[in-house]
Short mmCIF file of C-alpha atoms in Angstrom, two decimals:
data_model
loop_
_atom_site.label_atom_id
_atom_site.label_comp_id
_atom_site.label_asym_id
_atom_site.label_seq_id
_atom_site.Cartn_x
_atom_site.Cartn_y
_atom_site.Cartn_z
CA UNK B 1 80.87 111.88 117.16
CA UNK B 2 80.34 108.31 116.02
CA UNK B 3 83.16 105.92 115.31
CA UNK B 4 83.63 106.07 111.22
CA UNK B 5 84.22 102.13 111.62
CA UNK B 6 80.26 101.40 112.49
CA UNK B 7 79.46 101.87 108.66
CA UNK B 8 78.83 99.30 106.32
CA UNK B 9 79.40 96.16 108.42
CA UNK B 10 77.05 93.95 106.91
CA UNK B 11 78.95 94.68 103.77
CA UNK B 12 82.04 93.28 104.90
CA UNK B 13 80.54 90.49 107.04
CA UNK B 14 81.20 88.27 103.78
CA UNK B 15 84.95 88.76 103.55
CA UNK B 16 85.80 88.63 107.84
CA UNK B 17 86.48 84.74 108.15
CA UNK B 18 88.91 85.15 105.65
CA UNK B 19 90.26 87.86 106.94
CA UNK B 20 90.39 86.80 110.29
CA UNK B 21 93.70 84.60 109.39
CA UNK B 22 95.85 87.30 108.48
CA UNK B 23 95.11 88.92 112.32
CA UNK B 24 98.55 86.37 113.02
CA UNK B 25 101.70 87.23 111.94
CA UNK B 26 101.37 85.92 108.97
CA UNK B 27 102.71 87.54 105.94
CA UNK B 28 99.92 88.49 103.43
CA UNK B 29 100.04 87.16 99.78
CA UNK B 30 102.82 88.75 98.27
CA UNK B 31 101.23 89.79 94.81
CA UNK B 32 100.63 93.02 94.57
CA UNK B 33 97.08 94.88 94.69
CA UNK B 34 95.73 97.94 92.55
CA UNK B 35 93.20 100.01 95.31
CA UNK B 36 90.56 100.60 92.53
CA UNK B 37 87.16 101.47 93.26
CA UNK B 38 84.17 102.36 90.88
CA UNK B 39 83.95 106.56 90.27
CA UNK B 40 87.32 106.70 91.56
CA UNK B 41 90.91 107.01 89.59
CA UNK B 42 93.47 104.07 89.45
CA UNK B 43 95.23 104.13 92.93
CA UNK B 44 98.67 102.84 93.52
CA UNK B 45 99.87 99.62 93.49
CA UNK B 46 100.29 98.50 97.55
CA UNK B 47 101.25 94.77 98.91
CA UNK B 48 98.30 94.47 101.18
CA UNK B 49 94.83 94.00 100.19
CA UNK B 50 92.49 96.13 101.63
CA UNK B 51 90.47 94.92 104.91
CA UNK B 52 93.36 92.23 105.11
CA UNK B 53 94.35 92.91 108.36
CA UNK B 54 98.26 91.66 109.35
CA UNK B 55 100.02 91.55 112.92
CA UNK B 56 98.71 92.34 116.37
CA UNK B 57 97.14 95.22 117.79
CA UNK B 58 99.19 97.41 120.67
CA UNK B 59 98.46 99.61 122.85
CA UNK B 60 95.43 100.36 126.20
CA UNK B 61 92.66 99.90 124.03
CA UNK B 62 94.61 97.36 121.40
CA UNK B 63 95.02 98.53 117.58
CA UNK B 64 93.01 101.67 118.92
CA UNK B 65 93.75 104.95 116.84
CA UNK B 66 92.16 108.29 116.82
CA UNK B 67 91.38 110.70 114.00
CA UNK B 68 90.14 113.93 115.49
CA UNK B 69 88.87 116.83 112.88
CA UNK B 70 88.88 119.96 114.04
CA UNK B 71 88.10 122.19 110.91
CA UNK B 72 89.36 125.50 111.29
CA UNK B 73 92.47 124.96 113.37
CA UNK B 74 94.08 126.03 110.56
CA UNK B 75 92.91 129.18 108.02
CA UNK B 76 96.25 129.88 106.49
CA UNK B 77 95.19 131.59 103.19
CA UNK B 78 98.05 129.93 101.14
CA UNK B 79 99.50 133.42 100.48
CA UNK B 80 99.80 135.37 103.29
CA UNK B 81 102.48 135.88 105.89
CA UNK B 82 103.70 132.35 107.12
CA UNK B 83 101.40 129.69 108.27
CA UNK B 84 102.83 129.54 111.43
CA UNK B 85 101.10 132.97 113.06
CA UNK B 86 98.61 133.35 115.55
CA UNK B 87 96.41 134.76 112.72
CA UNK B 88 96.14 131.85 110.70
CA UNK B 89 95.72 129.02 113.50
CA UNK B 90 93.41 128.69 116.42
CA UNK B 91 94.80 127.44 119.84
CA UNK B 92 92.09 126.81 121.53
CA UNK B 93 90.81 124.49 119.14
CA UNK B 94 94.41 122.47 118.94
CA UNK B 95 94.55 122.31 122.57
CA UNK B 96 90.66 120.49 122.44
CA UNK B 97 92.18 118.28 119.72
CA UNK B 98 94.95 116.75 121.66
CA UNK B 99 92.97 116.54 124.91
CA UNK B 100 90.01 114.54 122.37
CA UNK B 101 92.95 112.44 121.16
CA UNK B 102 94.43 111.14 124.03
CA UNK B 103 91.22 110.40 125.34
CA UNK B 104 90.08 108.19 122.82
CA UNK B 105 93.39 107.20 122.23
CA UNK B 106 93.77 106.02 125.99
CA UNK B 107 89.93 104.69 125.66
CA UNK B 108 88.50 106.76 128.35
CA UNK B 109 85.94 110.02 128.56
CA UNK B 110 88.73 112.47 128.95
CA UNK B 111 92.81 113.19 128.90
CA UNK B 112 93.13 113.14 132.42
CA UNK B 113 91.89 109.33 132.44
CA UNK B 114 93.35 108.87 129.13
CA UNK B 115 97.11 109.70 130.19
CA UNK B 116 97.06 107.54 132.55
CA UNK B 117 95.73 104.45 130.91
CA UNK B 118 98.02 104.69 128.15
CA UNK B 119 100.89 105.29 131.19
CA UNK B 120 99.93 102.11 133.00
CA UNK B 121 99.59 100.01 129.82
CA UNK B 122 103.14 101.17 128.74
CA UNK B 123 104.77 100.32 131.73
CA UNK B 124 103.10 97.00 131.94
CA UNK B 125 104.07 95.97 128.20
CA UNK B 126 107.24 97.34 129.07
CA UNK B 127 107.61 95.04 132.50
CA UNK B 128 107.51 97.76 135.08
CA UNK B 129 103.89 97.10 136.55
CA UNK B 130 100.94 98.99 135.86
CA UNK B 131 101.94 102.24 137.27
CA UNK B 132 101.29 105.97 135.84
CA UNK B 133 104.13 107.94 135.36
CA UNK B 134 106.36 109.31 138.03
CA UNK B 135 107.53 112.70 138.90
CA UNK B 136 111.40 113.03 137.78
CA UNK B 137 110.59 110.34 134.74
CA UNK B 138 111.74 112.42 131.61
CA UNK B 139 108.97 112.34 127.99
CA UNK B 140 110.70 113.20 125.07
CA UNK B 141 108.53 114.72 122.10
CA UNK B 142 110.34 113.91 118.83
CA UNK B 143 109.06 117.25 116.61
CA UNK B 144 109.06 116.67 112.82
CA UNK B 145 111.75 119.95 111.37
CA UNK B 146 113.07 118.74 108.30
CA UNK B 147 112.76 121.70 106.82
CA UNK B 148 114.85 123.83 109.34
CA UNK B 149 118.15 124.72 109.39
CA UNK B 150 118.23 127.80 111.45
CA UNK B 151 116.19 128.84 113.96
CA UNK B 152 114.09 131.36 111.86
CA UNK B 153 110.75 130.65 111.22
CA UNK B 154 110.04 129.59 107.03
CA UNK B 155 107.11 129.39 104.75
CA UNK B 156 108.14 125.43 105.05
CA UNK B 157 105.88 123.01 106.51
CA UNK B 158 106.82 121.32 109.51
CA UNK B 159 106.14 120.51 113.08
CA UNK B 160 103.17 122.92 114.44
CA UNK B 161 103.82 125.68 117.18
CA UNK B 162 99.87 125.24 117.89
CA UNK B 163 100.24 121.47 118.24
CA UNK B 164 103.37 120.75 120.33
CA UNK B 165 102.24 123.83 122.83
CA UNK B 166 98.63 121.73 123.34
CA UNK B 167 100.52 118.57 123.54
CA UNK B 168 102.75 120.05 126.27
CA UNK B 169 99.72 121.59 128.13
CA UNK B 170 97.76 118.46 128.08
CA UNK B 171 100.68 116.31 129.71
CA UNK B 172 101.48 119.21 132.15
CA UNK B 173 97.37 119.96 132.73
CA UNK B 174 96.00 116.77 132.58
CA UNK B 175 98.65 114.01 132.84
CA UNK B 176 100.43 115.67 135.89
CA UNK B 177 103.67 115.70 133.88
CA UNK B 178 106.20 117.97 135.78
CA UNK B 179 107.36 120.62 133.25
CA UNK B 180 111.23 120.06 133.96
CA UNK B 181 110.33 116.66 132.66
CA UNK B 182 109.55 117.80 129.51
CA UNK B 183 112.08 117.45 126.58
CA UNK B 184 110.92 119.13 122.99
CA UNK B 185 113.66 117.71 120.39
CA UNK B 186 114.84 117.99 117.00
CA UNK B 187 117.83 116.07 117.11
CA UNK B 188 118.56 116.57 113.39
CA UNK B 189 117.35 119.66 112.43
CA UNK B 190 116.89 123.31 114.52
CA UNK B 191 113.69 123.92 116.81
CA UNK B 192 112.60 126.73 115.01
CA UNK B 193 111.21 130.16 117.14
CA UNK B 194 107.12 129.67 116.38
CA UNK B 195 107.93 126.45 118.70
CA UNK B 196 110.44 127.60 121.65
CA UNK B 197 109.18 130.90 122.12
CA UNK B 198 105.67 129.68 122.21
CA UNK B 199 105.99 127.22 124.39
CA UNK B 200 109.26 128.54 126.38
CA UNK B 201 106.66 131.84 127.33
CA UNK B 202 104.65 129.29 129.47
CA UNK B 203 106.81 126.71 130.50
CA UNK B 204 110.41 127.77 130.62
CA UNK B 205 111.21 124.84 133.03
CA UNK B 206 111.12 122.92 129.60
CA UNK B 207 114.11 121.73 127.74
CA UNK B 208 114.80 122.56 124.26
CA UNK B 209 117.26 120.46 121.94
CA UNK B 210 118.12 120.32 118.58
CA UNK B 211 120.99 120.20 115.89
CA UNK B 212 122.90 123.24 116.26
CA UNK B 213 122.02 124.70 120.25
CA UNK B 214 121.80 128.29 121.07
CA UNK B 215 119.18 130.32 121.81
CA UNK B 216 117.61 128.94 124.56
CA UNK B 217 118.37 124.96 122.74
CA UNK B 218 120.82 123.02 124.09
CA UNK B 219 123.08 121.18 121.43
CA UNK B 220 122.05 117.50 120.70
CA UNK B 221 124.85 115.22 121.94
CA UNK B 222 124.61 111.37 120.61
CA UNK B 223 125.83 107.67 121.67
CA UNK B 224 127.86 106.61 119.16
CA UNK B 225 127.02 102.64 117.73
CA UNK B 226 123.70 102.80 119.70
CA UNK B 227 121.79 101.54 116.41
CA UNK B 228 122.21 97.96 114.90
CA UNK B 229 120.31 97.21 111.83
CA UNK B 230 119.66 93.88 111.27
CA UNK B 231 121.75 93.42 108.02
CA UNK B 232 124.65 95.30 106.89
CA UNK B 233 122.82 98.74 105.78
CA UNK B 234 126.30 100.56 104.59
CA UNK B 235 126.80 104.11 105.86
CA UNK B 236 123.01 104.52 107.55
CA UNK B 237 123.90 106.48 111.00
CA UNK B 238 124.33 104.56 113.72
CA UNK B 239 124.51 107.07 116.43
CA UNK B 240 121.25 108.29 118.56
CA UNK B 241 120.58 111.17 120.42
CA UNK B 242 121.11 111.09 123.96
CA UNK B 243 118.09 113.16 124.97
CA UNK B 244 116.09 110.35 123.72
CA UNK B 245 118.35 107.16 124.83
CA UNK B 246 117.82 108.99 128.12
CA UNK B 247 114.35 109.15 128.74
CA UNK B 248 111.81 107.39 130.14
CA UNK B 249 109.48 107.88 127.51
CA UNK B 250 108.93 109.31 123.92
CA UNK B 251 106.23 110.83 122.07
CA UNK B 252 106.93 110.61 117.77
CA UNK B 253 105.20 113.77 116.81
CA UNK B 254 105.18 113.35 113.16
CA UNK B 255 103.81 114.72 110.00
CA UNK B 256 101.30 113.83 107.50
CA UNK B 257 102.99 114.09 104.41
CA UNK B 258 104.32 112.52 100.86
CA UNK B 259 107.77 111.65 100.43
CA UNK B 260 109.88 111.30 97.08
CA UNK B 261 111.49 108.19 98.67
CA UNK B 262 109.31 106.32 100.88
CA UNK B 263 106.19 107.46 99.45
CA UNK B 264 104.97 108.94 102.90
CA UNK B 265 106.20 110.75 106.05
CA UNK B 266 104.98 109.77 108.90
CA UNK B 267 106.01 108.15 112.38
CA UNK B 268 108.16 105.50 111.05
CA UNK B 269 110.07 108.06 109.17
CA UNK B 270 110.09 110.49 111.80
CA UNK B 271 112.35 108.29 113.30
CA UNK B 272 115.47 108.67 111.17
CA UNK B 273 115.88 112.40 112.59
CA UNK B 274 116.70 111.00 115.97
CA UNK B 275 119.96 109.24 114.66
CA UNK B 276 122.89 111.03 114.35
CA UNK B 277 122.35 112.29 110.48
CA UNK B 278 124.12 115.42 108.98
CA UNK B 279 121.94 118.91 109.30
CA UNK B 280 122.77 118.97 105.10
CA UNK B 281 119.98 116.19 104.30
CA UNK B 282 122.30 115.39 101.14
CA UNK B 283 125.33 113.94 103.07
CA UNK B 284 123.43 111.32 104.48
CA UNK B 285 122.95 107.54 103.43
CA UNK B 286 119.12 106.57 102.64
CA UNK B 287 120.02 102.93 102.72
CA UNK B 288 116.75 100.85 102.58
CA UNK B 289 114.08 103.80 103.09
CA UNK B 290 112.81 103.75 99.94
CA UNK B 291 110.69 100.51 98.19
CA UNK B 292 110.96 99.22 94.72
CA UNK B 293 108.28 101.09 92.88
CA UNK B 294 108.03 99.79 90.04
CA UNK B 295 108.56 96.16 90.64
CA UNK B 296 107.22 95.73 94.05
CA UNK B 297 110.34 93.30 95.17
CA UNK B 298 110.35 92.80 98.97
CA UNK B 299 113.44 93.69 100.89
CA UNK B 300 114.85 94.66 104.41
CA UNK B 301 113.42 98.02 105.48
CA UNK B 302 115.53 100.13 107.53
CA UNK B 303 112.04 101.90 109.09
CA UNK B 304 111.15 98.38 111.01
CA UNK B 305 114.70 98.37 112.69
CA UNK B 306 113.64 101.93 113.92
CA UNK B 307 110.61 100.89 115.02
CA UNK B 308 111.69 97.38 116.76
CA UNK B 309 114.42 99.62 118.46
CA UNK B 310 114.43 99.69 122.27
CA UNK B 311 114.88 103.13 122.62
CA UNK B 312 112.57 104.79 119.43
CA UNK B 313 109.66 102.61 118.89
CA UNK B 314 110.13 100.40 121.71
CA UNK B 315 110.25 103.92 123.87
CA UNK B 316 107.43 105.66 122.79
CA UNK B 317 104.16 106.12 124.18
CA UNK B 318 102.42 107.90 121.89
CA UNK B 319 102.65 107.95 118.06
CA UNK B 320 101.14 111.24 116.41
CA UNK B 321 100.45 112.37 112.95
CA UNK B 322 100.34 116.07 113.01
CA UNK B 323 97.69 116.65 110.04
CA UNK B 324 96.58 120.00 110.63
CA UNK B 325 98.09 121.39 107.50
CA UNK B 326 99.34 118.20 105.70
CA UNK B 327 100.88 118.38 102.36
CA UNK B 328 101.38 116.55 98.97
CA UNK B 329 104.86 118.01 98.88
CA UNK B 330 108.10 116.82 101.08
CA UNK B 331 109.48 120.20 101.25
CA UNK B 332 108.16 124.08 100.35
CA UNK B 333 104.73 125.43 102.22
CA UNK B 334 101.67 123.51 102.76
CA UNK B 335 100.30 122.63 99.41
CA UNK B 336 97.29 122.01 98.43
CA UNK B 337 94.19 121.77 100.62
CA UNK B 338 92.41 118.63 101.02
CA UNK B 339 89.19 118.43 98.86
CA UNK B 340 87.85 114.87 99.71
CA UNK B 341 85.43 114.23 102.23
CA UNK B 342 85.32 115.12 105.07
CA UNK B 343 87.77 118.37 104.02
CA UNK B 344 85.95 120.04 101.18
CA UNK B 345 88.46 121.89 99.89
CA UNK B 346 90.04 122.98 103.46
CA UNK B 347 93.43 122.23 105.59
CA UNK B 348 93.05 118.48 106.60
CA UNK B 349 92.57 120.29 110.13
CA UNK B 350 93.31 116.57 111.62
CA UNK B 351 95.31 114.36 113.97
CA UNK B 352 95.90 110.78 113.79
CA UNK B 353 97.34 109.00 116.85
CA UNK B 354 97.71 105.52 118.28
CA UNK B 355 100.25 103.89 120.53
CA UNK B 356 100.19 101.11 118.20
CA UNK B 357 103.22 102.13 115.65
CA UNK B 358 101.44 100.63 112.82
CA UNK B 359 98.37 101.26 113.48
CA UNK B 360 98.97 104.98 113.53
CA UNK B 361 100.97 105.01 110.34
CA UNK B 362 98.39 103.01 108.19
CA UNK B 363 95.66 105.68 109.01
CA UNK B 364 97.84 108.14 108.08
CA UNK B 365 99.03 106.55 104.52
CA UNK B 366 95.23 105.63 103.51
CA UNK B 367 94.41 109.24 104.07
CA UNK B 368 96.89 110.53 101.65
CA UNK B 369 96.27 107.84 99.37
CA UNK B 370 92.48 108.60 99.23
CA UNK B 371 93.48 111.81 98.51
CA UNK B 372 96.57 111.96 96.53
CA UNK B 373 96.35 108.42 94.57
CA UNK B 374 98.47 109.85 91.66
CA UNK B 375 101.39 110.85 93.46
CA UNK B 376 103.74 108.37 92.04
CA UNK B 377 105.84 107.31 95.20
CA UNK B 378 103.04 106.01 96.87
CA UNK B 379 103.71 102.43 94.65
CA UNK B 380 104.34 100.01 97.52
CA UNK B 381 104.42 102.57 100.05
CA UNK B 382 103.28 99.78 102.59
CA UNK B 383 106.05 97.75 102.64
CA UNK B 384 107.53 98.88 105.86
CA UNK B 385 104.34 97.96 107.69
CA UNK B 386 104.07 94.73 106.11
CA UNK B 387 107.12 93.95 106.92
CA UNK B 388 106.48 95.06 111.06
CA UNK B 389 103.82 93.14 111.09
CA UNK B 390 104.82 89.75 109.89
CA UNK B 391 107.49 89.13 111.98
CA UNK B 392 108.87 87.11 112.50
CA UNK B 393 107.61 85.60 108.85
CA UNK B 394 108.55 88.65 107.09
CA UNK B 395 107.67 88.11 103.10
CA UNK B 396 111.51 89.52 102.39
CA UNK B 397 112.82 86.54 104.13
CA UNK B 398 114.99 89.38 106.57
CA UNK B 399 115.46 88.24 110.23
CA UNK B 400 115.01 91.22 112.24
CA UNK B 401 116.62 91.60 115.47
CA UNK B 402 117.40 93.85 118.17
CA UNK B 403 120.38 93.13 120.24
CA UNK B 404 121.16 90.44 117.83
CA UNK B 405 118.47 88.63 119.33
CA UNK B 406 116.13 87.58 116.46
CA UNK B 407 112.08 89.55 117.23
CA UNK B 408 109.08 86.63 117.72
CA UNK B 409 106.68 88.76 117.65
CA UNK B 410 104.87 91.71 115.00
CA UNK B 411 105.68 95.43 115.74
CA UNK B 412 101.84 96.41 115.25
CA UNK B 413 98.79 96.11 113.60
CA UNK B 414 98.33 97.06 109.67
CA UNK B 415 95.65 97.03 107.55
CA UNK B 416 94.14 98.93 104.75
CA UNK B 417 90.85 100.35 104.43
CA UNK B 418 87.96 99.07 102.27
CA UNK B 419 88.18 102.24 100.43
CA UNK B 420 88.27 106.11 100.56
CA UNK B 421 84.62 107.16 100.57
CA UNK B 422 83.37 104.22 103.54
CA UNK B 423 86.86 104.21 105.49
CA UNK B 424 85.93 101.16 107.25
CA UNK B 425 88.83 98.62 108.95
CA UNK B 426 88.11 95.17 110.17
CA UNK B 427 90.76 95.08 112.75
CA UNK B 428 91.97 98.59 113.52
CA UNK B 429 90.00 100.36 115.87
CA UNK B 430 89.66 103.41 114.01
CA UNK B 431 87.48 106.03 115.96
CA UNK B 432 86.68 109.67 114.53
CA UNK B 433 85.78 112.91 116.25
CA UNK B 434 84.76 116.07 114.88
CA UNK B 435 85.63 119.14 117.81
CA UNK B 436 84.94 122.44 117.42
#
């Protein structure tokens, strides 16, 4: 139950007045730096040097994010069935691990408390006063379906029923969230039936929408030219989804995963599914997703417009890495378990959330790094959080803006940590629970 960030403090006691100058937005050096520790295989090349800390932290407990392991959530057997029934995942042990995370998450001893600080300290950022939320104020959760096309449940890996039914409970249980307020979306992709019928059997006032409607989802509709990027990023989509221009708030309910392109799928990548992109992945533009990796050249990165934008990042009040599964592969079933500490050759049974957008996402990268350091697209994989958190000194010169008004400030806080055995930040408040 102890925060994994209390180890080996003296050891880094040398190295924090240096550090302490990249806690600005300042851009880190931009040579490149090999994560190579003794006993441990050549990692891949990444821009910022570990326990080199870059932007500013966000959220009610600043740069605060949670990593709650609850081994045994999930006992698929790899072979059997789907991974998506009852048999292989325990509810009662999701529904502790969201309630843990937005508790630590909000910095207080439970979700009740913890709802409401991160509430209050959104709508203060946001200039509306420190006030909770509001009955009639609509939360959209942004599910992670990539993998769906139809409504049918696959062998695929993608957003958990067990999760986003414990994340709807907790709002509805302990934030005091009116169901009707409640918006589960898949703007790109279909909701598949694990999900609706899961959650629909206990809260039917809840709205369902996703790519193609039917079946108790409504169709996605979309504002066309709601997204500027902040240089000319050829055919990217441009429209966004209305159910999410619309709300009050968002929740990015992402997964932890590797990616061909980017290197890793998480929250900033989560984003792209709320544009208005074809449901065949294929016809769309991937302008500026991926980095260089094999040169390491900083450029724009279409993930930081995402994130800077009013109504994704700048709209959501709680980024979550859905890690209960996690996978080395993009696409196909969960594959293969985690055998690094603390897994042991289990699921990563494991969420990571912050309301910090980098925060959340750098967490979530070092974890598949420590365990998957071969996987090639991982080269650089950082990029898009460097380039958040320098702002408005970016190292690839790019001006980001938002309304064409130029951003001042960083998007987050990033940072790297010392390595994959100790797990220790300097700046990012990284607090671990074990539930059962």
């Amino acid at each position: 139950m102890r925060p994994i960030n209390l180890f080996f403090k003296a050891a880094i006691a040398a190295i924090l007045s240096s550090s302490m100058q990249l806690f600005a937005a300042e851009p880190t050096d931009i040579s490149r730096h090999d994560f190579f520790y003794a006993g441990e295989s050549k990692q891949p090349r990444l821009f910022v040097a570990r326990n080199q800390p870059v932007g500013k932290g966000i959220g009610a407990v600043p740069g605060r994010v949670a990593w709650v392991h609850a081994p045994g959530v999930a006992k698929w057997d790899g072979r059997t069935g789907l991974w998506v029934e009852d048999r292989w995942n325990d509810q009662k042990l999701a529904d502790n691990m969201i309630n843990e995370t937005v508790a630590v998450v909000g910095g207080k001893e439970n979700a009740k408390e913890g709802w409401n600080a991160m509430f209050r300290n959104f709508n203060q950022r946001h200039g509306k006063g420190k006030k909770g939320y509001r009955k009639g104020e609509k939360i959209a959760v942004k599910l992670n379906l990539n993998n769906a096309i139809t409504h049918r449940d696959t062998i695929e890996l993608n957003s958990s029923p067990f999760v986003t039914l414990a994340l709807v409970r907790s709002l509805v249980n302990e934030g005091g969230v009116a169901p009707s307020d409640i918006i589960i979306c898949e703007p790109s992709r279909a909701i598949t039936d694990s999900i609706y019928f899961k959650v629909h059997r206990e809260f039917p006032e809840v709205t369902f929408i996703d790519n193609i409607g039917g079946e108790g989802r409504l169709k996605c509709e979309y504002y066309p030219d709601a997204l500027t990027y902040s240089v000319d990023n050829g055919k990217m989509a441009r429209g966004l989804a209305k159910c999410i221009v619309d709300a009050d708030y968002v929740i990015n309910s992402a997964l932890l995963k590797t990616h061909s392109g980017p290197g890793v799928t998480l929250t900033g990548k989560n984003w792209y599914g709320a544009t208005d992109i074809a449901l065949q992945w294929r016809k769309n533009a991937h302008n500026n997703v991926s980095q260089d990796k094999r040169n390491g050249k900083p450029g724009y990165k279409t993930f930081v417009d995402f994130i800077a934008h009013p109504d994704l990042g700048g709209k959501c009040l709680l980024f979550l890495i859905d890690g209960t599964y996690g996978s080395r592969d993009v696409n196909g079933a969960p594959y293969p378990k985690w055998q690094k500490e603390p897994f042991n050759g289990d699921w990563a049974c494991s969420i990571i959330a912050s309301q910090d957008p980098l925060a959340a996402d750098a967490v979530g990268m070092d974890l598949i790094i420590g365990e998957w350091p071969e996987f090639g697209s991982l080269n650089y994989c950082d990029e898009y959080l460097r380039e958040a958190a320098s702002i408005p000194n970016t190292p690839s010169g790019t001006v980001y803006k938002v309304n064409d008004r130029p951003l001042t400030e960083p998007l987050g806080l990033m940072e790297h940590w010392n390595n994959a055995q100790d797990r220790h930040y300097e700046a990012i408040d990284l607090v671990y629970r074990k539930v059962d």
